[in-house]
mmCIF file with all atom_site columns, C-alpha atoms in Angstrom:
data_model
loop_
_atom_site.group_PDB
_atom_site.id
_atom_site.type_symbol
_atom_site.label_atom_id
_atom_site.label_alt_id
_atom_site.label_comp_id
_atom_site.label_asym_id
_atom_site.label_entity_id
_atom_site.label_seq_id
_atom_site.pdbx_PDB_ins_code
_atom_site.Cartn_x
_atom_site.Cartn_y
_atom_site.Cartn_z
_atom_site.occupancy
_atom_site.B_iso_or_equiv
_atom_site.pdbx_formal_charge
_atom_site.auth_seq_id
_atom_site.auth_comp_id
_atom_site.auth_asym_id
_atom_site.auth_atom_id
_atom_site.pdbx_PDB_model_num
ATOM 1   C CA . GLY A 1 1   ? -4.276  -3.861  -10.160 1.00 44.00 ? 74  GLY A CA 1
ATOM 2   C CA . TYR A 1 2   ? -0.550  -4.679  -10.335 1.00 45.00 ? 75  TYR A CA 1
ATOM 3   C CA . PHE A 1 3   ? 1.320   -5.989  -13.346 1.00 43.00 ? 76  PHE A CA 1
ATOM 4   C CA . LYS A 1 4   ? 4.758   -7.530  -13.788 1.00 44.00 ? 77  LYS A CA 1
ATOM 5   C CA . GLY A 1 5   ? 7.582   -5.309  -14.959 1.00 44.00 ? 78  GLY A CA 1
ATOM 6   C CA . ALA A 1 6   ? 6.789   -2.403  -12.637 1.00 43.00 ? 79  ALA A CA 1
ATOM 7   C CA . LYS A 1 7   ? 10.138  -2.606  -10.876 1.00 44.00 ? 80  LYS A CA 1
ATOM 8   C CA . LEU A 1 8   ? 11.967  -2.187  -14.163 1.00 41.00 ? 81  LEU A CA 1
ATOM 9   C CA . PHE A 1 9   ? 10.660  1.329   -14.733 1.00 43.00 ? 82  PHE A CA 1
ATOM 10  C CA . HIS A 1 10  ? 9.902   3.139   -11.486 1.00 44.00 ? 83  HIS A CA 1
ATOM 11  C CA . LYS A 1 11  ? 12.824  4.732   -9.681  1.00 50.00 ? 84  LYS A CA 1
ATOM 12  C CA . PRO A 1 12  ? 11.512  5.595   -6.197  1.00 52.00 ? 85  PRO A CA 1
ATOM 13  C CA . SER A 1 13  ? 12.013  9.172   -5.055  1.00 58.00 ? 86  SER A CA 1
ATOM 14  C CA . TYR A 1 14  ? 11.170  8.834   -1.365  1.00 57.00 ? 87  TYR A CA 1
ATOM 15  C CA . GLN A 1 15  ? 12.300  5.293   -0.623  1.00 59.00 ? 88  GLN A CA 1
ATOM 16  C CA . THR A 1 16  ? 14.547  5.091   2.423   1.00 64.00 ? 89  THR A CA 1
ATOM 17  C CA . ASN A 1 17  ? 16.897  2.333   3.400   1.00 66.00 ? 90  ASN A CA 1
ATOM 18  C CA . HIS A 1 18  ? 16.492  0.244   6.486   1.00 68.00 ? 91  HIS A CA 1
ATOM 19  C CA . ILE A 1 19  ? 19.074  -2.182  7.772   1.00 68.00 ? 92  ILE A CA 1
ATOM 20  C CA . TYR A 1 20  ? 17.593  -5.476  8.878   1.00 74.00 ? 93  TYR A CA 1
ATOM 21  C CA . PRO A 1 21  ? 19.380  -7.719  11.326  1.00 77.00 ? 94  PRO A CA 1
ATOM 22  C CA . THR A 1 22  ? 21.328  -10.455 9.561   1.00 74.00 ? 95  THR A CA 1
ATOM 23  C CA . ASN A 1 23  ? 20.699  -14.039 10.555  1.00 78.00 ? 96  ASN A CA 1
ATOM 24  C CA . PHE A 1 24  ? 17.770  -12.964 12.696  1.00 81.00 ? 97  PHE A CA 1
ATOM 25  C CA . ASP A 1 25  ? 16.181  -15.861 14.551  1.00 88.00 ? 98  ASP A CA 1
ATOM 26  C CA . LEU A 1 26  ? 12.533  -15.743 13.478  1.00 89.00 ? 99  LEU A CA 1
ATOM 27  C CA . THR A 1 27  ? 11.569  -17.896 16.452  1.00 91.00 ? 100 THR A CA 1
ATOM 28  C CA . LEU A 1 28  ? 12.143  -14.779 18.593  1.00 92.00 ? 101 LEU A CA 1
ATOM 29  C CA . LEU A 1 29  ? 9.168   -13.096 16.925  1.00 92.00 ? 102 LEU A CA 1
ATOM 30  C CA . PRO A 1 30  ? 5.667   -13.492 18.348  1.00 93.00 ? 103 PRO A CA 1
ATOM 31  C CA . LYS A 1 31  ? 3.870   -16.619 17.108  1.00 91.00 ? 104 LYS A CA 1
ATOM 32  C CA . ASN A 1 32  ? 1.146   -14.356 15.779  1.00 91.00 ? 105 ASN A CA 1
ATOM 33  C CA . ILE A 1 33  ? 0.347   -10.690 15.612  1.00 93.00 ? 106 ILE A CA 1
ATOM 34  C CA . ASP A 1 34  ? -2.938  -9.071  14.773  1.00 95.00 ? 107 ASP A CA 1
ATOM 35  C CA . TRP A 1 35  ? -2.560  -5.337  14.313  1.00 96.00 ? 108 TRP A CA 1
ATOM 36  C CA . ARG A 1 36  ? -6.365  -5.004  14.330  1.00 95.00 ? 109 ARG A CA 1
ATOM 37  C CA . THR A 1 37  ? -6.398  -5.785  18.064  1.00 95.00 ? 110 THR A CA 1
ATOM 38  C CA . GLN A 1 38  ? -3.947  -2.905  18.567  1.00 94.00 ? 111 GLN A CA 1
ATOM 39  C CA . GLY A 1 39  ? -6.528  -0.483  17.128  1.00 95.00 ? 112 GLY A CA 1
ATOM 40  C CA . VAL A 1 40  ? -4.325  0.571   14.218  1.00 97.00 ? 113 VAL A CA 1
ATOM 41  C CA . VAL A 1 41  ? -6.179  -0.999  11.279  1.00 97.00 ? 114 VAL A CA 1
ATOM 42  C CA . SER A 1 42  ? -9.286  0.584   9.782   1.00 96.00 ? 115 SER A CA 1
ATOM 43  C CA . ALA A 1 43  ? -12.312 -1.388  8.594   1.00 95.00 ? 116 ALA A CA 1
ATOM 44  C CA . VAL A 1 44  ? -12.103 -3.391  5.369   1.00 92.00 ? 117 VAL A CA 1
ATOM 45  C CA . LYS A 1 45  ? -12.996 -1.308  2.312   1.00 93.00 ? 118 LYS A CA 1
ATOM 46  C CA . SER A 1 46  ? -14.135 -2.436  -1.138  1.00 93.00 ? 119 SER A CA 1
ATOM 47  C CA . GLN A 1 47  ? -12.507 -1.324  -4.379  1.00 92.00 ? 120 GLN A CA 1
ATOM 48  C CA . GLY A 1 48  ? -15.467 -2.715  -6.327  1.00 92.00 ? 121 GLY A CA 1
ATOM 49  C CA . GLY A 1 49  ? -14.932 -3.195  -10.053 1.00 90.00 ? 122 GLY A CA 1
ATOM 50  C CA . CYS A 1 50  ? -11.933 -0.853  -10.177 1.00 91.00 ? 123 CYS A CA 1
ATOM 51  C CA . GLY A 1 51  ? -8.337  -2.168  -10.271 1.00 88.00 ? 124 GLY A CA 1
ATOM 52  C CA . SER A 1 52  ? -7.340  0.169   -7.473  1.00 91.00 ? 125 SER A CA 1
ATOM 53  C CA . CYS A 1 53  ? -6.108  -2.424  -4.971  1.00 90.00 ? 126 CYS A CA 1
ATOM 54  C CA . TRP A 1 54  ? -2.734  -0.653  -5.002  1.00 91.00 ? 127 TRP A CA 1
ATOM 55  C CA . ALA A 1 55  ? -4.407  2.580   -3.821  1.00 95.00 ? 128 ALA A CA 1
ATOM 56  C CA . PHE A 1 56  ? -6.369  0.801   -1.080  1.00 96.00 ? 129 PHE A CA 1
ATOM 57  C CA . ALA A 1 57  ? -3.288  -1.086  0.145   1.00 96.00 ? 130 ALA A CA 1
ATOM 58  C CA . SER A 1 58  ? -1.186  2.082   0.217   1.00 96.00 ? 131 SER A CA 1
ATOM 59  C CA . THR A 1 59  ? -3.879  4.049   2.011   1.00 97.00 ? 132 THR A CA 1
ATOM 60  C CA . ALA A 1 60  ? -4.341  1.288   4.605   1.00 97.00 ? 133 ALA A CA 1
ATOM 61  C CA . VAL A 1 61  ? -0.614  1.139   5.338   1.00 97.00 ? 134 VAL A CA 1
ATOM 62  C CA . ILE A 1 62  ? -0.426  4.915   5.798   1.00 97.00 ? 135 ILE A CA 1
ATOM 63  C CA . GLU A 1 63  ? -3.509  4.814   8.070   1.00 97.00 ? 136 GLU A CA 1
ATOM 64  C CA . SER A 1 64  ? -1.948  2.096   10.215  1.00 97.00 ? 137 SER A CA 1
ATOM 65  C CA . HIS A 1 65  ? 1.452   3.722   10.569  1.00 95.00 ? 138 HIS A CA 1
ATOM 66  C CA . LEU A 1 66  ? -0.165  7.056   11.333  1.00 95.00 ? 139 LEU A CA 1
ATOM 67  C CA . ALA A 1 67  ? -2.179  5.301   14.081  1.00 96.00 ? 140 ALA A CA 1
ATOM 68  C CA . ILE A 1 68  ? 0.922   3.514   15.430  1.00 95.00 ? 141 ILE A CA 1
ATOM 69  C CA . ASN A 1 69  ? 2.764   6.832   15.664  1.00 93.00 ? 142 ASN A CA 1
ATOM 70  C CA . THR A 1 70  ? -0.059  9.117   16.868  1.00 93.00 ? 143 THR A CA 1
ATOM 71  C CA . ASN A 1 71  ? -2.634  6.819   18.489  1.00 95.00 ? 144 ASN A CA 1
ATOM 72  C CA . LYS A 1 72  ? -5.228  8.254   16.075  1.00 94.00 ? 145 LYS A CA 1
ATOM 73  C CA . LEU A 1 73  ? -6.819  6.063   13.404  1.00 96.00 ? 146 LEU A CA 1
ATOM 74  C CA . PHE A 1 74  ? -8.205  7.843   10.362  1.00 95.00 ? 147 PHE A CA 1
ATOM 75  C CA . ASP A 1 75  ? -10.012 6.616   7.251   1.00 96.00 ? 148 ASP A CA 1
ATOM 76  C CA . LEU A 1 76  ? -7.894  8.187   4.519   1.00 97.00 ? 149 LEU A CA 1
ATOM 77  C CA . SER A 1 77  ? -8.844  8.589   0.865   1.00 97.00 ? 150 SER A CA 1
ATOM 78  C CA . PRO A 1 78  ? -7.921  5.812   -1.593  1.00 96.00 ? 151 PRO A CA 1
ATOM 79  C CA . GLN A 1 79  ? -9.730  7.952   -4.181  1.00 96.00 ? 152 GLN A CA 1
ATOM 80  C CA . GLN A 1 80  ? -7.004  10.578  -3.924  1.00 96.00 ? 153 GLN A CA 1
ATOM 81  C CA . ILE A 1 81  ? -4.231  8.045   -4.460  1.00 96.00 ? 154 ILE A CA 1
ATOM 82  C CA . ALA A 1 82  ? -6.077  6.324   -7.328  1.00 94.00 ? 155 ALA A CA 1
ATOM 83  C CA . THR A 1 83  ? -6.825  9.507   -9.254  1.00 94.00 ? 156 THR A CA 1
ATOM 84  C CA . CYS A 1 84  ? -3.901  11.769  -8.372  1.00 95.00 ? 157 CYS A CA 1
ATOM 85  C CA . THR A 1 85  ? -0.841  9.509   -8.412  1.00 93.00 ? 158 THR A CA 1
ATOM 86  C CA . PRO A 1 86  ? 1.195   10.182  -11.558 1.00 89.00 ? 159 PRO A CA 1
ATOM 87  C CA . ASN A 1 87  ? 2.405   7.150   -13.481 1.00 82.00 ? 160 ASN A CA 1
ATOM 88  C CA . PRO A 1 88  ? 3.938   8.416   -16.734 1.00 77.00 ? 161 PRO A CA 1
ATOM 89  C CA . LEU A 1 89  ? 5.850   5.168   -17.355 1.00 75.00 ? 162 LEU A CA 1
ATOM 90  C CA . GLU A 1 90  ? 2.784   3.008   -16.593 1.00 72.00 ? 163 GLU A CA 1
ATOM 91  C CA . CYS A 1 91  ? 4.587   1.101   -13.847 1.00 72.00 ? 164 CYS A CA 1
ATOM 92  C CA . GLY A 1 92  ? 2.383   -1.746  -12.695 1.00 72.00 ? 165 GLY A CA 1
ATOM 93  C CA . GLY A 1 93  ? -0.463  -0.526  -14.886 1.00 72.00 ? 166 GLY A CA 1
ATOM 94  C CA . GLN A 1 94  ? -1.917  2.712   -16.170 1.00 73.00 ? 167 GLN A CA 1
ATOM 95  C CA . CYS A 1 95  ? -2.994  4.045   -12.744 1.00 77.00 ? 168 CYS A CA 1
ATOM 96  C CA . ASN A 1 96  ? -6.441  4.710   -11.418 1.00 83.00 ? 169 ASN A CA 1
ATOM 97  C CA . CYS A 1 97  ? -8.599  1.613   -12.126 1.00 89.00 ? 170 CYS A CA 1
ATOM 98  C CA . GLN A 1 98  ? -5.950  0.172   -14.436 1.00 86.00 ? 171 GLN A CA 1
ATOM 99  C CA . GLY A 1 99  ? -3.431  -0.706  -11.705 1.00 86.00 ? 172 GLY A CA 1
ATOM 100 C CA . SER A 1 100 ? -0.220  0.744   -10.320 1.00 89.00 ? 173 SER A CA 1
ATOM 101 C CA . THR A 1 101 ? 2.161   0.210   -7.398  1.00 89.00 ? 174 THR A CA 1
ATOM 102 C CA . ALA A 1 102 ? 2.358   1.069   -3.721  1.00 91.00 ? 175 ALA A CA 1
ATOM 103 C CA . GLU A 1 103 ? 5.769   2.659   -4.353  1.00 90.00 ? 176 GLU A CA 1
ATOM 104 C CA . LEU A 1 104 ? 4.216   5.189   -6.732  1.00 91.00 ? 177 LEU A CA 1
ATOM 105 C CA . ALA A 1 105 ? 1.447   5.895   -4.232  1.00 93.00 ? 178 ALA A CA 1
ATOM 106 C CA . PHE A 1 106 ? 3.929   6.455   -1.399  1.00 94.00 ? 179 PHE A CA 1
ATOM 107 C CA . ASP A 1 107 ? 6.067   8.696   -3.630  1.00 91.00 ? 180 ASP A CA 1
ATOM 108 C CA . TYR A 1 108 ? 2.959   10.701  -4.510  1.00 94.00 ? 181 TYR A CA 1
ATOM 109 C CA . VAL A 1 109 ? 1.896   11.184  -0.885  1.00 95.00 ? 182 VAL A CA 1
ATOM 110 C CA . ALA A 1 110 ? 5.442   12.108  0.193   1.00 93.00 ? 183 ALA A CA 1
ATOM 111 C CA . SER A 1 111 ? 5.725   14.718  -2.558  1.00 93.00 ? 184 SER A CA 1
ATOM 112 C CA . SER A 1 112 ? 2.219   16.152  -2.136  1.00 94.00 ? 185 SER A CA 1
ATOM 113 C CA . THR A 1 113 ? 0.701   18.375  0.512   1.00 94.00 ? 186 THR A CA 1
ATOM 114 C CA . GLY A 1 114 ? -0.778  15.250  2.096   1.00 94.00 ? 187 GLY A CA 1
ATOM 115 C CA . LEU A 1 115 ? -3.554  12.702  2.070   1.00 96.00 ? 188 LEU A CA 1
ATOM 116 C CA . TYR A 1 116 ? -7.173  13.665  2.720   1.00 97.00 ? 189 TYR A CA 1
ATOM 117 C CA . ASP A 1 117 ? -9.769  11.925  4.852   1.00 96.00 ? 190 ASP A CA 1
ATOM 118 C CA . GLU A 1 118 ? -12.221 9.614   3.131   1.00 96.00 ? 191 GLU A CA 1
ATOM 119 C CA . PHE A 1 119 ? -15.083 11.980  4.015   1.00 95.00 ? 192 PHE A CA 1
ATOM 120 C CA . GLN A 1 120 ? -13.197 14.869  2.353   1.00 95.00 ? 193 GLN A CA 1
ATOM 121 C CA . LEU A 1 121 ? -12.600 12.907  -0.853  1.00 95.00 ? 194 LEU A CA 1
ATOM 122 C CA . PRO A 1 122 ? -14.901 9.847   -1.011  1.00 96.00 ? 195 PRO A CA 1
ATOM 123 C CA . TYR A 1 123 ? -14.329 6.852   -3.244  1.00 96.00 ? 196 TYR A CA 1
ATOM 124 C CA . THR A 1 124 ? -16.354 7.159   -6.469  1.00 94.00 ? 197 THR A CA 1
ATOM 125 C CA . GLU A 1 125 ? -14.802 4.492   -8.700  1.00 92.00 ? 198 GLU A CA 1
ATOM 126 C CA . TYR A 1 126 ? -16.536 1.427   -7.294  1.00 92.00 ? 199 TYR A CA 1
ATOM 127 C CA . TYR A 1 127 ? -18.136 0.621   -10.656 1.00 89.00 ? 200 TYR A CA 1
ATOM 128 C CA . GLY A 1 128 ? -14.896 1.139   -12.582 1.00 87.00 ? 201 GLY A CA 1
ATOM 129 C CA . VAL A 1 129 ? -15.765 4.593   -13.899 1.00 87.00 ? 202 VAL A CA 1
ATOM 130 C CA . GLU A 1 130 ? -12.608 6.673   -13.502 1.00 87.00 ? 203 GLU A CA 1
ATOM 131 C CA . SER A 1 131 ? -12.576 10.321  -12.520 1.00 89.00 ? 204 SER A CA 1
ATOM 132 C CA . LYS A 1 132 ? -10.022 13.138  -12.539 1.00 92.00 ? 205 LYS A CA 1
ATOM 133 C CA . CYS A 1 133 ? -7.876  14.316  -9.650  1.00 93.00 ? 206 CYS A CA 1
ATOM 134 C CA . GLU A 1 134 ? -9.791  17.075  -7.869  1.00 93.00 ? 207 GLU A CA 1
ATOM 135 C CA . LEU A 1 135 ? -8.570  17.891  -4.375  1.00 95.00 ? 208 LEU A CA 1
ATOM 136 C CA . PRO A 1 136 ? -10.659 19.641  -1.710  1.00 94.00 ? 209 PRO A CA 1
ATOM 137 C CA . SER A 1 137 ? -9.677  23.147  -0.670  1.00 94.00 ? 210 SER A CA 1
ATOM 138 C CA . ASP A 1 138 ? -9.346  22.233  2.999   1.00 94.00 ? 211 ASP A CA 1
ATOM 139 C CA . LYS A 1 139 ? -6.246  20.839  4.695   1.00 94.00 ? 212 LYS A CA 1
ATOM 140 C CA . PRO A 1 140 ? -5.123  17.208  4.199   1.00 95.00 ? 213 PRO A CA 1
ATOM 141 C CA . LYS A 1 141 ? -5.073  14.880  7.219   1.00 93.00 ? 214 LYS A CA 1
ATOM 142 C CA . ALA A 1 142 ? -1.731  13.039  6.852   1.00 93.00 ? 215 ALA A CA 1
ATOM 143 C CA . THR A 1 143 ? 1.586   13.080  5.091   1.00 92.00 ? 216 THR A CA 1
ATOM 144 C CA . ILE A 1 144 ? 4.660   10.882  4.957   1.00 92.00 ? 217 ILE A CA 1
ATOM 145 C CA . SER A 1 145 ? 8.318   11.692  4.437   1.00 89.00 ? 218 SER A CA 1
ATOM 146 C CA . GLY A 1 146 ? 9.263   8.362   2.853   1.00 88.00 ? 219 GLY A CA 1
ATOM 147 C CA . TYR A 1 147 ? 8.891   4.604   2.980   1.00 89.00 ? 220 TYR A CA 1
ATOM 148 C CA . VAL A 1 148 ? 10.954  1.439   3.140   1.00 89.00 ? 221 VAL A CA 1
ATOM 149 C CA . LYS A 1 149 ? 10.804  -1.160  0.374   1.00 87.00 ? 222 LYS A CA 1
ATOM 150 C CA . LEU A 1 150 ? 11.606  -4.673  1.477   1.00 87.00 ? 223 LEU A CA 1
ATOM 151 C CA . GLU A 1 151 ? 13.721  -7.011  -0.598  1.00 85.00 ? 224 GLU A CA 1
ATOM 152 C CA . GLU A 1 152 ? 11.434  -8.951  -2.944  1.00 83.00 ? 225 GLU A CA 1
ATOM 153 C CA . ASN A 1 153 ? 10.513  -12.492 -1.935  1.00 84.00 ? 226 ASN A CA 1
ATOM 154 C CA . ASN A 1 154 ? 12.422  -12.225 1.359   1.00 86.00 ? 227 ASN A CA 1
ATOM 155 C CA . TYR A 1 155 ? 10.349  -14.106 3.907   1.00 86.00 ? 228 TYR A CA 1
ATOM 156 C CA . GLU A 1 156 ? 12.569  -13.144 6.860   1.00 88.00 ? 229 GLU A CA 1
ATOM 157 C CA . GLN A 1 157 ? 12.404  -9.389  6.160   1.00 88.00 ? 230 GLN A CA 1
ATOM 158 C CA . LEU A 1 158 ? 8.640   -9.587  5.719   1.00 90.00 ? 231 LEU A CA 1
ATOM 159 C CA . MET A 1 159 ? 8.088   -11.505 8.959   1.00 91.00 ? 232 MET A CA 1
ATOM 160 C CA . TYR A 1 160 ? 10.436  -9.247  10.928  1.00 91.00 ? 233 TYR A CA 1
ATOM 161 C CA . SER A 1 161 ? 8.897   -6.065  9.515   1.00 91.00 ? 234 SER A CA 1
ATOM 162 C CA . VAL A 1 162 ? 5.265   -7.055  10.086  1.00 93.00 ? 235 VAL A CA 1
ATOM 163 C CA . ALA A 1 163 ? 6.006   -8.166  13.650  1.00 93.00 ? 236 ALA A CA 1
ATOM 164 C CA . THR A 1 164 ? 8.223   -5.203  14.491  1.00 90.00 ? 237 THR A CA 1
ATOM 165 C CA . PHE A 1 165 ? 6.972   -2.202  12.544  1.00 92.00 ? 238 PHE A CA 1
ATOM 166 C CA . GLY A 1 166 ? 3.370   -2.846  11.474  1.00 95.00 ? 239 GLY A CA 1
ATOM 167 C CA . PRO A 1 167 ? 1.199   -3.530  8.439   1.00 96.00 ? 240 PRO A CA 1
ATOM 168 C CA . ILE A 1 168 ? 2.829   -3.667  5.009   1.00 94.00 ? 241 ILE A CA 1
ATOM 169 C CA . ALA A 1 169 ? 1.576   -3.331  1.431   1.00 94.00 ? 242 ALA A CA 1
ATOM 170 C CA . VAL A 1 170 ? 2.452   -6.353  -0.704  1.00 88.00 ? 243 VAL A CA 1
ATOM 171 C CA . SER A 1 171 ? 2.130   -6.267  -4.495  1.00 79.00 ? 244 SER A CA 1
ATOM 172 C CA . VAL A 1 172 ? 1.674   -9.349  -6.631  1.00 76.00 ? 245 VAL A CA 1
ATOM 173 C CA . ASP A 1 173 ? 0.979   -9.969  -10.292 1.00 73.00 ? 246 ASP A CA 1
ATOM 174 C CA . ALA A 1 174 ? -2.307  -11.862 -10.079 1.00 73.00 ? 247 ALA A CA 1
ATOM 175 C CA . SER A 1 175 ? -2.912  -12.113 -13.823 1.00 73.00 ? 248 SER A CA 1
ATOM 176 C CA . SER A 1 176 ? -2.586  -15.917 -13.743 1.00 75.00 ? 249 SER A CA 1
ATOM 177 C CA . TRP A 1 177 ? -4.794  -16.409 -10.678 1.00 76.00 ? 250 TRP A CA 1
ATOM 178 C CA . HIS A 1 178 ? -7.149  -13.428 -10.464 1.00 74.00 ? 251 HIS A CA 1
ATOM 179 C CA . SER A 1 179 ? -10.149 -15.781 -10.647 1.00 78.00 ? 252 SER A CA 1
ATOM 180 C CA . TYR A 1 180 ? -8.865  -18.092 -7.888  1.00 81.00 ? 253 TYR A CA 1
ATOM 181 C CA . SER A 1 181 ? -11.642 -19.104 -5.529  1.00 83.00 ? 254 SER A CA 1
ATOM 182 C CA . SER A 1 182 ? -10.488 -21.958 -3.247  1.00 87.00 ? 255 SER A CA 1
ATOM 183 C CA . GLY A 1 183 ? -8.146  -24.869 -2.659  1.00 87.00 ? 256 GLY A CA 1
ATOM 184 C CA . ILE A 1 184 ? -4.394  -25.078 -3.120  1.00 85.00 ? 257 ILE A CA 1
ATOM 185 C CA . PHE A 1 185 ? -3.151  -22.952 -6.010  1.00 80.00 ? 258 PHE A CA 1
ATOM 186 C CA . ASN A 1 186 ? -0.286  -24.520 -7.906  1.00 79.00 ? 259 ASN A CA 1
ATOM 187 C CA . GLY A 1 187 ? -0.250  -22.433 -11.097 1.00 73.00 ? 260 GLY A CA 1
ATOM 188 C CA . CYS A 1 188 ? 3.085   -20.682 -10.449 1.00 69.00 ? 261 CYS A CA 1
ATOM 189 C CA . ASP A 1 189 ? 6.382   -21.550 -12.077 1.00 63.00 ? 262 ASP A CA 1
#
């Protein structure tokens, strides 16, 4: 659900800067961290035959950071992000089941009235049949004011951020390995 070239077009509206420590010693981080054991990660969900991985990843990150900050874990609606996130420049895809980016999803949630619960707006695109954005009349469950985008391909920032702040959405162009099933993949240049 994510295609190369997305970063060339989208200019984030709600992206905030974060200063990472320089020359941070990664050996100071925990050897492992499992945010599931902290009770801040919801159950695994299935996008089915829809290229909405970007919506599921974005929703999961918002759920986790909401839980980290409030001690309440909600199942939020990937359907809302998939169907309601505008993507006029087709960054990362054409939106909905045709792919997009976490940055667009975060911008959408930050600029909207908020994100609904899964039970308020259930996922209906499992079989790849897209629907229109139709929001419930009741109040959304969560909102965000912005997000931080890590430097691309920066292992140290990723390790530090996951260990220090929580779960992160990572986007990759899987067009050359979307059918990967096992073993060591060596198809990258």
